[in-house]
Short mmCIF file of C-alpha atoms in Angstrom, two decimals:
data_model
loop_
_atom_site.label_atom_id
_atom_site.label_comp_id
_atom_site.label_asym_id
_atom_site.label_seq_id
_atom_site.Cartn_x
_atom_site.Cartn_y
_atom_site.Cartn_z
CA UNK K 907 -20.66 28.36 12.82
CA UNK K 908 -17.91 25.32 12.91
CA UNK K 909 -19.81 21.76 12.46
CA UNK K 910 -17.87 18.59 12.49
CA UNK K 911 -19.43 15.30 13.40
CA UNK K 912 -17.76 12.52 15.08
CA UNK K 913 -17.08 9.37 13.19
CA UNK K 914 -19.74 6.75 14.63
CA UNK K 915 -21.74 4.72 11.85
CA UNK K 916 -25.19 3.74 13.02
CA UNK K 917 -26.15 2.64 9.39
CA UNK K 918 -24.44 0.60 6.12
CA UNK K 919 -25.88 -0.36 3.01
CA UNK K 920 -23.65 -2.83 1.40
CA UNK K 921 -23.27 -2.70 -2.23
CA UNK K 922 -21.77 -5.76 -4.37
CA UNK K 923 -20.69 -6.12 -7.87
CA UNK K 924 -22.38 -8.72 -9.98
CA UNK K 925 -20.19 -11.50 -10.70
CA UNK K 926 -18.03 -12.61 -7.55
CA UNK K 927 -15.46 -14.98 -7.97
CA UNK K 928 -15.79 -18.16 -5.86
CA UNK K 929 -12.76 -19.79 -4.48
CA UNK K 930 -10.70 -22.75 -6.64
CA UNK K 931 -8.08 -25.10 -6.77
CA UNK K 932 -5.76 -26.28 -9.28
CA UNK K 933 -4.03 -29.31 -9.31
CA UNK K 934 -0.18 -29.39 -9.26
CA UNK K 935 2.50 -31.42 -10.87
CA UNK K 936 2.51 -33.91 -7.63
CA UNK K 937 -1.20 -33.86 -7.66
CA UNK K 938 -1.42 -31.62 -4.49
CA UNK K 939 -3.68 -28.18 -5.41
CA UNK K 940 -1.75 -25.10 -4.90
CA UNK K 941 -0.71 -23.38 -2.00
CA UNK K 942 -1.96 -19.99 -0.20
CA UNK K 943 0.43 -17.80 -2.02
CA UNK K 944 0.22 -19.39 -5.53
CA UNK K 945 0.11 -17.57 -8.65
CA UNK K 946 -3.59 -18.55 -9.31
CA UNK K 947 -4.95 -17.61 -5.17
CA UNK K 948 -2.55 -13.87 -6.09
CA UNK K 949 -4.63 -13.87 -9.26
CA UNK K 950 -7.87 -14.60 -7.62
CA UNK K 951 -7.07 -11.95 -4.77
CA UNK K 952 -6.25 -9.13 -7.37
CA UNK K 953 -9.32 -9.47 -9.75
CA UNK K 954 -11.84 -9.30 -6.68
CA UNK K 955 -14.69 -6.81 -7.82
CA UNK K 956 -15.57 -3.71 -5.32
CA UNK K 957 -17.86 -3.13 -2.62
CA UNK K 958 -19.27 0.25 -1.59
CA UNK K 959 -20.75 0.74 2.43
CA UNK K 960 -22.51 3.57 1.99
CA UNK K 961 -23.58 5.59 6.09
CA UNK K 962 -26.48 6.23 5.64
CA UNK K 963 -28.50 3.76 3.95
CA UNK K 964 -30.85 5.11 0.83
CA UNK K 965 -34.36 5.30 2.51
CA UNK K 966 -33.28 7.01 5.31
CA UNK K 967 -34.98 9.32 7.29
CA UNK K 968 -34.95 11.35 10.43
CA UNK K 969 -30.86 11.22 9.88
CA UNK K 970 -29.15 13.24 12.61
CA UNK K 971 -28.06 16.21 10.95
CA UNK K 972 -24.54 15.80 13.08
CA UNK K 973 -24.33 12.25 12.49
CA UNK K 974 -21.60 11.07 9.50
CA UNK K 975 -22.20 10.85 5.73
CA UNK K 976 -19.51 8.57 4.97
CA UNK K 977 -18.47 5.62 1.71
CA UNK K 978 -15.96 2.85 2.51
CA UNK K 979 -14.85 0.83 -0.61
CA UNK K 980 -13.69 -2.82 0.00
CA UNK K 981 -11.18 -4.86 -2.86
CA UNK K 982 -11.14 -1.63 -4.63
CA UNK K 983 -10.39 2.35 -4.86
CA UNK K 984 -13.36 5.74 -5.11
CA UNK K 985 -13.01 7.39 -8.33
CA UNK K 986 -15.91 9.63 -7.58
CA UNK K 987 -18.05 10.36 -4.75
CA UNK K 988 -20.39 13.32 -4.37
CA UNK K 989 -23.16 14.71 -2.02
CA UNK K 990 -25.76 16.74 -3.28
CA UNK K 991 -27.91 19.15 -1.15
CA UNK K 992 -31.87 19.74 -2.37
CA UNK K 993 -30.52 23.35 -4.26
CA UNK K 994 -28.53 20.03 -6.26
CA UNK K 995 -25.29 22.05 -5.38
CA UNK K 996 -22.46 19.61 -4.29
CA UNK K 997 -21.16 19.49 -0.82
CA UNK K 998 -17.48 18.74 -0.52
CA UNK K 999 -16.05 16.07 2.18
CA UNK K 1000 -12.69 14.24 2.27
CA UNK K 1001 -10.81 11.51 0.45
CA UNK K 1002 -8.54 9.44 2.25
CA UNK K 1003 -4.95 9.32 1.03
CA UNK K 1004 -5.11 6.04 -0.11
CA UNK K 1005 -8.45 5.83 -1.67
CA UNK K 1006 -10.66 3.53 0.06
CA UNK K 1007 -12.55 5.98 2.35
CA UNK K 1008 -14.72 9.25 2.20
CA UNK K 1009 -16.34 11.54 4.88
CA UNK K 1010 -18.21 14.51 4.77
CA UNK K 1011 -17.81 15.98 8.49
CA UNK K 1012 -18.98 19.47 8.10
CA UNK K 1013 -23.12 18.57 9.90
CA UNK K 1014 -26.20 18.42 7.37
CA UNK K 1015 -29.24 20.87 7.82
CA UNK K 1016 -32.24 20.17 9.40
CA UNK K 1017 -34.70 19.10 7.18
CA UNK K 1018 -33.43 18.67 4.20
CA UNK K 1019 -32.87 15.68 1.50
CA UNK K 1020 -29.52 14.87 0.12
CA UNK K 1021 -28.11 12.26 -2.28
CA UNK K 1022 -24.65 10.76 -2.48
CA UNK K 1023 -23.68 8.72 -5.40
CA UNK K 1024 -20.61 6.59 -5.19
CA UNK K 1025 -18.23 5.00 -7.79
CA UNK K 1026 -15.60 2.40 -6.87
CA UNK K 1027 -12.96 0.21 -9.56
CA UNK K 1028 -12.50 -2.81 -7.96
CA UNK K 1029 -9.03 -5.16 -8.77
CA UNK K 1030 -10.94 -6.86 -11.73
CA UNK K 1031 -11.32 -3.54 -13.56
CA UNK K 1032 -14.91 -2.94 -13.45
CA UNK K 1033 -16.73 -0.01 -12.05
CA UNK K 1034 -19.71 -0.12 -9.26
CA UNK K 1035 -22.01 2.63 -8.35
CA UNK K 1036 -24.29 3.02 -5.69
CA UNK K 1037 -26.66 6.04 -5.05
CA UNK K 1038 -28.11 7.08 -1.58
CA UNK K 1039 -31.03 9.40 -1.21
CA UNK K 1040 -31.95 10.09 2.37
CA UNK K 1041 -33.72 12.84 4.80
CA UNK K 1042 -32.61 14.67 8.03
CA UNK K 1043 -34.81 15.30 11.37
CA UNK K 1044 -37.28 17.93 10.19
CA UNK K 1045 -37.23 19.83 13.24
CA UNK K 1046 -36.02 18.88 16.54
CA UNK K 1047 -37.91 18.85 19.79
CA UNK K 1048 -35.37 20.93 21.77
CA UNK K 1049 -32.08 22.10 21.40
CA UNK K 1050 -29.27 22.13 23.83
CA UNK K 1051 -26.40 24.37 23.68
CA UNK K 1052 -22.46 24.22 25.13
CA UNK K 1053 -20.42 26.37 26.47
CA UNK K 1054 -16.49 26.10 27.60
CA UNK K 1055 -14.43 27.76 30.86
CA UNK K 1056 -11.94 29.00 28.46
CA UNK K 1057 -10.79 31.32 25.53
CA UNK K 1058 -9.35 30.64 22.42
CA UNK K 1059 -5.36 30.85 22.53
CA UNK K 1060 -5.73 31.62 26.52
CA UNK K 1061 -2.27 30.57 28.62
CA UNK K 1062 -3.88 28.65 31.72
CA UNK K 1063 -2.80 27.00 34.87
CA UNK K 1064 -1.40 23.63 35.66
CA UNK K 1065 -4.63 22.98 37.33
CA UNK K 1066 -6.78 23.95 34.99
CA UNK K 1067 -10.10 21.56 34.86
CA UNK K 1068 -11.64 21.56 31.22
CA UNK K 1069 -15.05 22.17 31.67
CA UNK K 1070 -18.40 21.68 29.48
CA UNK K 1071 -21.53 23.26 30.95
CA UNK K 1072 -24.60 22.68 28.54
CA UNK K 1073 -27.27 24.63 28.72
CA UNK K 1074 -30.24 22.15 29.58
CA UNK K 1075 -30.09 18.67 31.22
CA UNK K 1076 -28.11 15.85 29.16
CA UNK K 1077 -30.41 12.55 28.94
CA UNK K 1078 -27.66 10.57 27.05
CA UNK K 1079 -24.35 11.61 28.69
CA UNK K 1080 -22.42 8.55 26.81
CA UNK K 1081 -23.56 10.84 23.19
CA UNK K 1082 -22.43 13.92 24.66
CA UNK K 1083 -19.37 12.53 25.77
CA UNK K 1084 -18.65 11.12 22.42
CA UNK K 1085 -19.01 14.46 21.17
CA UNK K 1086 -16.41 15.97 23.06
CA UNK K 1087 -13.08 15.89 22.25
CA UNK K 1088 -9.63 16.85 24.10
CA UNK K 1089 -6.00 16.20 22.04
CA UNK K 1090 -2.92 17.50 24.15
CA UNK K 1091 0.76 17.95 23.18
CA UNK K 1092 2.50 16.05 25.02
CA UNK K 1093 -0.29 13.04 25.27
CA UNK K 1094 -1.95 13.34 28.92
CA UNK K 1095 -3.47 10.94 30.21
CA UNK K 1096 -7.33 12.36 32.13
CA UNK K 1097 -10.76 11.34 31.44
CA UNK K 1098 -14.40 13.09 32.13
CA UNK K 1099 -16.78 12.94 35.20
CA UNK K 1100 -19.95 14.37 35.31
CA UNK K 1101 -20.17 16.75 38.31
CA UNK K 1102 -24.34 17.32 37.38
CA UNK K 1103 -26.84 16.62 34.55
CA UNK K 1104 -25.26 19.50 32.63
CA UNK K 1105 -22.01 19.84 33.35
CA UNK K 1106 -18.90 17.48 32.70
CA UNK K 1107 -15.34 18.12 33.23
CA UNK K 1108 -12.35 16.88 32.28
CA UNK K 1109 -8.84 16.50 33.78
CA UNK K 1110 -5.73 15.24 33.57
CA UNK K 1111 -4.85 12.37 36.45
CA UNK K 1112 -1.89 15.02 37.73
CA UNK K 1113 -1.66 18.42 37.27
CA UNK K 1114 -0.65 19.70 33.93
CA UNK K 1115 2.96 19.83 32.52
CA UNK K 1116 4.03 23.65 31.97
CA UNK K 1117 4.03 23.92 28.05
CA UNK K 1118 1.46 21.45 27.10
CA UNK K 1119 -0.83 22.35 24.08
CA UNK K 1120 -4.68 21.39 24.21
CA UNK K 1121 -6.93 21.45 21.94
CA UNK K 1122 -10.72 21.01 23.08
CA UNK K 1123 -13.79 20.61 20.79
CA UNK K 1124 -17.45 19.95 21.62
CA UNK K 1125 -18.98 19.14 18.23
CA UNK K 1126 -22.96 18.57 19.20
CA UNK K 1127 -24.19 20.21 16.54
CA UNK K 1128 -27.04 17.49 15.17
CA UNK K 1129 -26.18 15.31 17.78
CA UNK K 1130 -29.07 13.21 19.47
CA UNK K 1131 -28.14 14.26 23.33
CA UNK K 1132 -31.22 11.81 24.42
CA UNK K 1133 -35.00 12.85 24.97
CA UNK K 1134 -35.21 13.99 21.77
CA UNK K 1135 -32.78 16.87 22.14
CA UNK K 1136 -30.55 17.43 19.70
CA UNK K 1137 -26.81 20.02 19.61
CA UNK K 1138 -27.13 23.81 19.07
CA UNK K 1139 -23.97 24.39 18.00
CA UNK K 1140 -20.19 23.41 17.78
CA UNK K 1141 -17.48 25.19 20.02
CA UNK K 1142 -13.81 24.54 20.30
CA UNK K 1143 -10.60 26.27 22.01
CA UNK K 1144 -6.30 26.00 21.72
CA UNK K 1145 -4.77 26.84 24.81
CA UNK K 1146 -1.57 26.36 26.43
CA UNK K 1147 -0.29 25.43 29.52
CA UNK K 1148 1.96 28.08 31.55
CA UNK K 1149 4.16 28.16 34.68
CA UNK K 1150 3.29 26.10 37.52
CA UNK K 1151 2.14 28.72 40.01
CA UNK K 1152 1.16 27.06 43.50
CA UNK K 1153 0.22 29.37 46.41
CA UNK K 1154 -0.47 27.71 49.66
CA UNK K 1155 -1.57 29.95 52.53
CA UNK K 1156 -1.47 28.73 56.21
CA UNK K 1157 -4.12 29.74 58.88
CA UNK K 1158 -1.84 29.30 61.65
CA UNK K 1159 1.40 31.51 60.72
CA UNK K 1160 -1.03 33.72 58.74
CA UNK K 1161 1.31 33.43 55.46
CA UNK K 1162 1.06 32.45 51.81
CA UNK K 1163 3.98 30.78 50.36
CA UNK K 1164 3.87 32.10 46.61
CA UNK K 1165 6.18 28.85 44.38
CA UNK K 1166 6.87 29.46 40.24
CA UNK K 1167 7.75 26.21 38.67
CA UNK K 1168 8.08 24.64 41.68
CA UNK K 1169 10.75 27.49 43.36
CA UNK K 1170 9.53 30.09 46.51
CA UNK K 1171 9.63 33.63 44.96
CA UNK K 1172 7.89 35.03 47.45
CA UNK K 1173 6.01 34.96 50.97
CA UNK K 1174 3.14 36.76 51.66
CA UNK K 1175 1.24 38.08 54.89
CA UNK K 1176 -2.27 36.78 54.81
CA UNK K 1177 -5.58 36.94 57.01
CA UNK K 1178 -8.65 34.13 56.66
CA UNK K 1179 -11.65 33.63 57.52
CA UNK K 1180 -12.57 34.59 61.58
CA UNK K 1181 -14.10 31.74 64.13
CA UNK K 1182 -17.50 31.24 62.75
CA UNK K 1183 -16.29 32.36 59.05
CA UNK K 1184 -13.73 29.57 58.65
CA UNK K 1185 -11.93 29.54 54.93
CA UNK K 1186 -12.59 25.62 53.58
CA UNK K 1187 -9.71 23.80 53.37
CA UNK K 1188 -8.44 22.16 50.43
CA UNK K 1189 -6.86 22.88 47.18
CA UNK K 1190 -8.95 25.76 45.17
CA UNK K 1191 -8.27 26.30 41.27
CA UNK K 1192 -8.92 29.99 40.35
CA UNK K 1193 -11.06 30.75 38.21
CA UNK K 1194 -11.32 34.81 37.18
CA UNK K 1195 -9.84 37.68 37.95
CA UNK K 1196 -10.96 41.24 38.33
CA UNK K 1197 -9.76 44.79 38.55
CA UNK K 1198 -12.58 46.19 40.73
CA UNK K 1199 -15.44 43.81 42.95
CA UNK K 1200 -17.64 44.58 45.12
CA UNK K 1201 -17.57 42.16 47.98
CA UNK K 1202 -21.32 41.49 48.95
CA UNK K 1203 -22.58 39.32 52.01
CA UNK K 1204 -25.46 39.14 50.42
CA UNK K 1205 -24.11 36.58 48.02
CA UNK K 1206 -24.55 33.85 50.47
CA UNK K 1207 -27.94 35.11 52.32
CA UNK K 1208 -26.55 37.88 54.46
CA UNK K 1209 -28.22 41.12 53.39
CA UNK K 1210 -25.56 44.45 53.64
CA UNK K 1211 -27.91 46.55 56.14
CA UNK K 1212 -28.29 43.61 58.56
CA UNK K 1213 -25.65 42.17 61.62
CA UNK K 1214 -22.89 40.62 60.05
CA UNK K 1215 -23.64 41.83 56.56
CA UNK K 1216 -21.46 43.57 54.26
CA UNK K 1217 -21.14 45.59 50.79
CA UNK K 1218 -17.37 46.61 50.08
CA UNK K 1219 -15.38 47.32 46.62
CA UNK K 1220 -12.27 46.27 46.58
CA UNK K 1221 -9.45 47.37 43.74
CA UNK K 1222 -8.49 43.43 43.32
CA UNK K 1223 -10.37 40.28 43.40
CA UNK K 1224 -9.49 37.00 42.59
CA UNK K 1225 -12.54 33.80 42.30
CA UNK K 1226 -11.50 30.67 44.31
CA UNK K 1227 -14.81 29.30 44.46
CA UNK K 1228 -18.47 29.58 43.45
CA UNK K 1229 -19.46 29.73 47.30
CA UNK K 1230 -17.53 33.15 47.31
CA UNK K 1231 -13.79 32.21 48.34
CA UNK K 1232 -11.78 34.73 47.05
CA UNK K 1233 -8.14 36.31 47.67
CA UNK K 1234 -8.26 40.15 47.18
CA UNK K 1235 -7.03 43.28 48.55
CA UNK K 1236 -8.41 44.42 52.00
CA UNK K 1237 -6.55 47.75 53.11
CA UNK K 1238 -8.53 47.21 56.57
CA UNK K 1239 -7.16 44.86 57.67
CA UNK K 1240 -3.54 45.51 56.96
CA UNK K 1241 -3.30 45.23 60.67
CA UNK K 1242 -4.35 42.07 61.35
CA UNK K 1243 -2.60 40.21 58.21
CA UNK K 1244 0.17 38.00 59.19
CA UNK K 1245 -1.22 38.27 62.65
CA UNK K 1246 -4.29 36.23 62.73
CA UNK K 1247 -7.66 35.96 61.33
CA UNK K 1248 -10.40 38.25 60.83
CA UNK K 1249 -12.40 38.03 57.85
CA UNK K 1250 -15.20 36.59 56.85
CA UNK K 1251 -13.86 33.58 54.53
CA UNK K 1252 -11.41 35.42 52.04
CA UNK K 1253 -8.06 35.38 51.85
CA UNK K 1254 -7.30 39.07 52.90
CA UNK K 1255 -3.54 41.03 51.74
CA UNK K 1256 -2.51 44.36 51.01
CA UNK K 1257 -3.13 46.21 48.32
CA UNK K 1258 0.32 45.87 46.94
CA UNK K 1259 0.37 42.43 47.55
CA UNK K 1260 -2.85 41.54 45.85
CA UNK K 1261 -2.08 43.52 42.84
CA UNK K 1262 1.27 42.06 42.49
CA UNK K 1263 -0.13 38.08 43.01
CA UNK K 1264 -2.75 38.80 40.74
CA UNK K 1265 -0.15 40.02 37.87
CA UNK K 1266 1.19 36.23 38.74
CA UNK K 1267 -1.44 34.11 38.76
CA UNK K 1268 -3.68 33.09 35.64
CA UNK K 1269 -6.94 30.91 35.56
CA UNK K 1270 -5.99 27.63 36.53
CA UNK K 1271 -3.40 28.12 38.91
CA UNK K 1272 -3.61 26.29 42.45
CA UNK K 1273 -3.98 27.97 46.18
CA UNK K 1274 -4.16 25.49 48.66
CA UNK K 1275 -5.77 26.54 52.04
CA UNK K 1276 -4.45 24.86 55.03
CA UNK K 1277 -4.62 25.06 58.79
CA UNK K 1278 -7.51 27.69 58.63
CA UNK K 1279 -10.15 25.28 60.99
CA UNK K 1280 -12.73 25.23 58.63
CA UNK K 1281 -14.37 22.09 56.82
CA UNK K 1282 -12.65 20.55 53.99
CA UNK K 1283 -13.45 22.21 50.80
CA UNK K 1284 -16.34 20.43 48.30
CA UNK K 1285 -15.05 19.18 45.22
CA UNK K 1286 -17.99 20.86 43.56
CA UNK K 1287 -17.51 24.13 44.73
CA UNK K 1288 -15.91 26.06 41.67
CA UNK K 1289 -12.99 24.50 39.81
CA UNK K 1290 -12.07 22.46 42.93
CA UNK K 1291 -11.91 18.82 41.16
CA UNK K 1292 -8.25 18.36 42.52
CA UNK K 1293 -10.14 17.87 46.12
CA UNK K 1294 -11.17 14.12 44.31
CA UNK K 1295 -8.67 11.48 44.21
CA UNK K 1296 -7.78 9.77 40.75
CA UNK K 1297 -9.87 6.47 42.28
CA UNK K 1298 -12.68 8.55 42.93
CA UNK K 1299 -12.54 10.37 39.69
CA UNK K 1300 -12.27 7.85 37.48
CA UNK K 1301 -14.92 6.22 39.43
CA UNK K 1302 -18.50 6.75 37.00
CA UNK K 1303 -21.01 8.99 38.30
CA UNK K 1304 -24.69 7.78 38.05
CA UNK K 1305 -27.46 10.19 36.71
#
């Protein structure tokens, strides 16, 4: 199990060397006293002792076991830092590159005691130690796990929506959030919105660039989430941007324009959703695929053995939306595709035709619905967050 913990002090104990210089002046030739960058200031500055801020304190307890163990020397350089567990074994953390800085970022255990000692030579040559002995959270109240929509070195969609669904209500969404992290290869600019109490997404402010590398990590493990709650456990994901594949499918000539990086390959003869069926309209963001579904009314209330109802496999199935939107094969209704519509929300095509869009398309690709009649598709339906304006996603959600 990966643990890293996100750099965010909430304690310091500030240790000083015995001795500090005070500030002088010595008078010059003219009878002036000498200037900022004088030979006795430069001597002054460079025989400063050391001071050690050690996160957390000595004396703590109830530490956070995902919260940092960290030692930040001032006027001076670590020569030796370590971190002992109760066994007395040493835990290993990181040195900066010049010196002045140590983490350990790996998550404590529940619990547990542990003791850091610190030594530090300042510019005046002398050595300063400081010892910390603190306690973790014995046990926590409730723990609250995370889970991703995607899979480690997965190629994805332009429209692709990273999403964090944890497993229990979030009390303090501004400690989740700081939790979460999302680096991307060519910098993109995007930010989070919470869509409920468990679930926050985020996205870029226009759809992806094909080839961009992300790299997403939700380190709560030891976190404080709020109410006492604390992170299960860390996840994280690389994945890669792909071609920009952009299928838009028009009720009224009963066709699905099929674009690759932005150029028509292909045009396809489609059949929505009947009067009293409508298909949403809007722009959907798939979101699985699957070789073999059974299409079942009963999904959204309508039992199989009752008017209107309906239990049928089909060979391919592709998820548009959580409210059942899909685009799949439909061999019955061959007849009616490119003619006009007749089913009861889905995108219907052939059985050739499904197969072969499905060999296109990948999660995160876009299929925009238009000209169908029905209402304009939810933003929280599914993956749908391109249905939301920059404005109004960027806009913060209350809980």
């Amino acid at each position: 199990m990966m643990r890293r913990s996100v750099v965010a002090g909430r304690w310091a104990c500030l240790v000083l060397a015995a001795g500090l210089l005070a500030g002088c002046t010595a008078e010059s030739g003219n009878g002036g006293t000498s200037g900022e960058g004088s030979p006795g200031s430069a001597s002054a500055e460079a025989a400063r002792p050391a001071s050690l801020a050690v996160v957390p304190p000595s004396g703590a307890a109830d530490v956070a076991p995902g919260e940092p163990v960290s030692v930040r020397a001032t006027d001076g350089r670590l020569t030796e830092v370590t971190l002992r567990n109760p066994e007395g074994e040493a835990v290993a953390g990181v040195l900066s590159a010049d010196g002045t800085s140590w983490e350990f970022a790996d998550g404590l255990g529940y619990g547990k005691q542990y003791t850091l000692t610190a030594v530090a030579v300042g510019g005046d040559g002398r050595q300063v130690t400081s010892t910390s002995t603190f306690t973790t959270v014995a046990k926590p109240r409730k723990t609250i796990s995370v889970s991703l929509n995607m899979q480690d070195g997965e190629t994805v969609g332009v429209g692709m929506p990273l999403i964090f669904t944890f497993g229990s209500k979030v009390a303090d969404r501004a400690a989740a959030e700081r939790a979460l992290k999302v680096v991307t290869e060519p910098v993109t600019e995007g930010a989070f919105r919470w869509m409920s109490d468990s679930m926050v997404i985020w996205r870029p402010k226009d759809y992806w660039q094909p080839g961009t590398k992300i790299s997403v990590e939700a380190a709560i493990y030891g976190k404080p989430l709020g109410g006492g709650a604390y992170g299960l456990e860390d996840r994280a994901a690389k994945i890669t941007v792909g071609d920009k594949v952009v299928v838009v499918a028009d009720g009224a000539s009963h066709q699905a324009k099929v674009m690759v990086n932005d150029a028509e390959v292909r045009t396809l003869p489609i059949s929505m959703g009947k009067s009293g069926h409508t298909t949403p309209v809007g722009t959907y963001t798939v979101m699985s695929e699957h070789n073999g579904y059974t299409m079942d009314s009963g999904t959204y209330g309508v039992p199989a053995d009752t008017p209107g109802g309906y239990r049928t496999f089909v060979r391919y199935a592709v998820r548009l939306s959580n409210s059942g939107i899909f685009y799949h094969s439909a061999p019955w209704s061959v007849g009616s595709q490119g003619r006009r519509n007749v089913s009861h929300g889905c995108i219907n095509l052939s059985d050739a035709n499904a197969k072969w869009l499905m060999d296109l398309s990948k999660k995160g690709d876009l299929f925009t619905v238009t000209n169908s009649g029905g209402q304009p598709l939810e933003a929280t339906d599914g993956w749908s967050v391109w249905q939301l304006p920059w404005q109004t996603w960027t806009t913060p959600t209350t809980s």
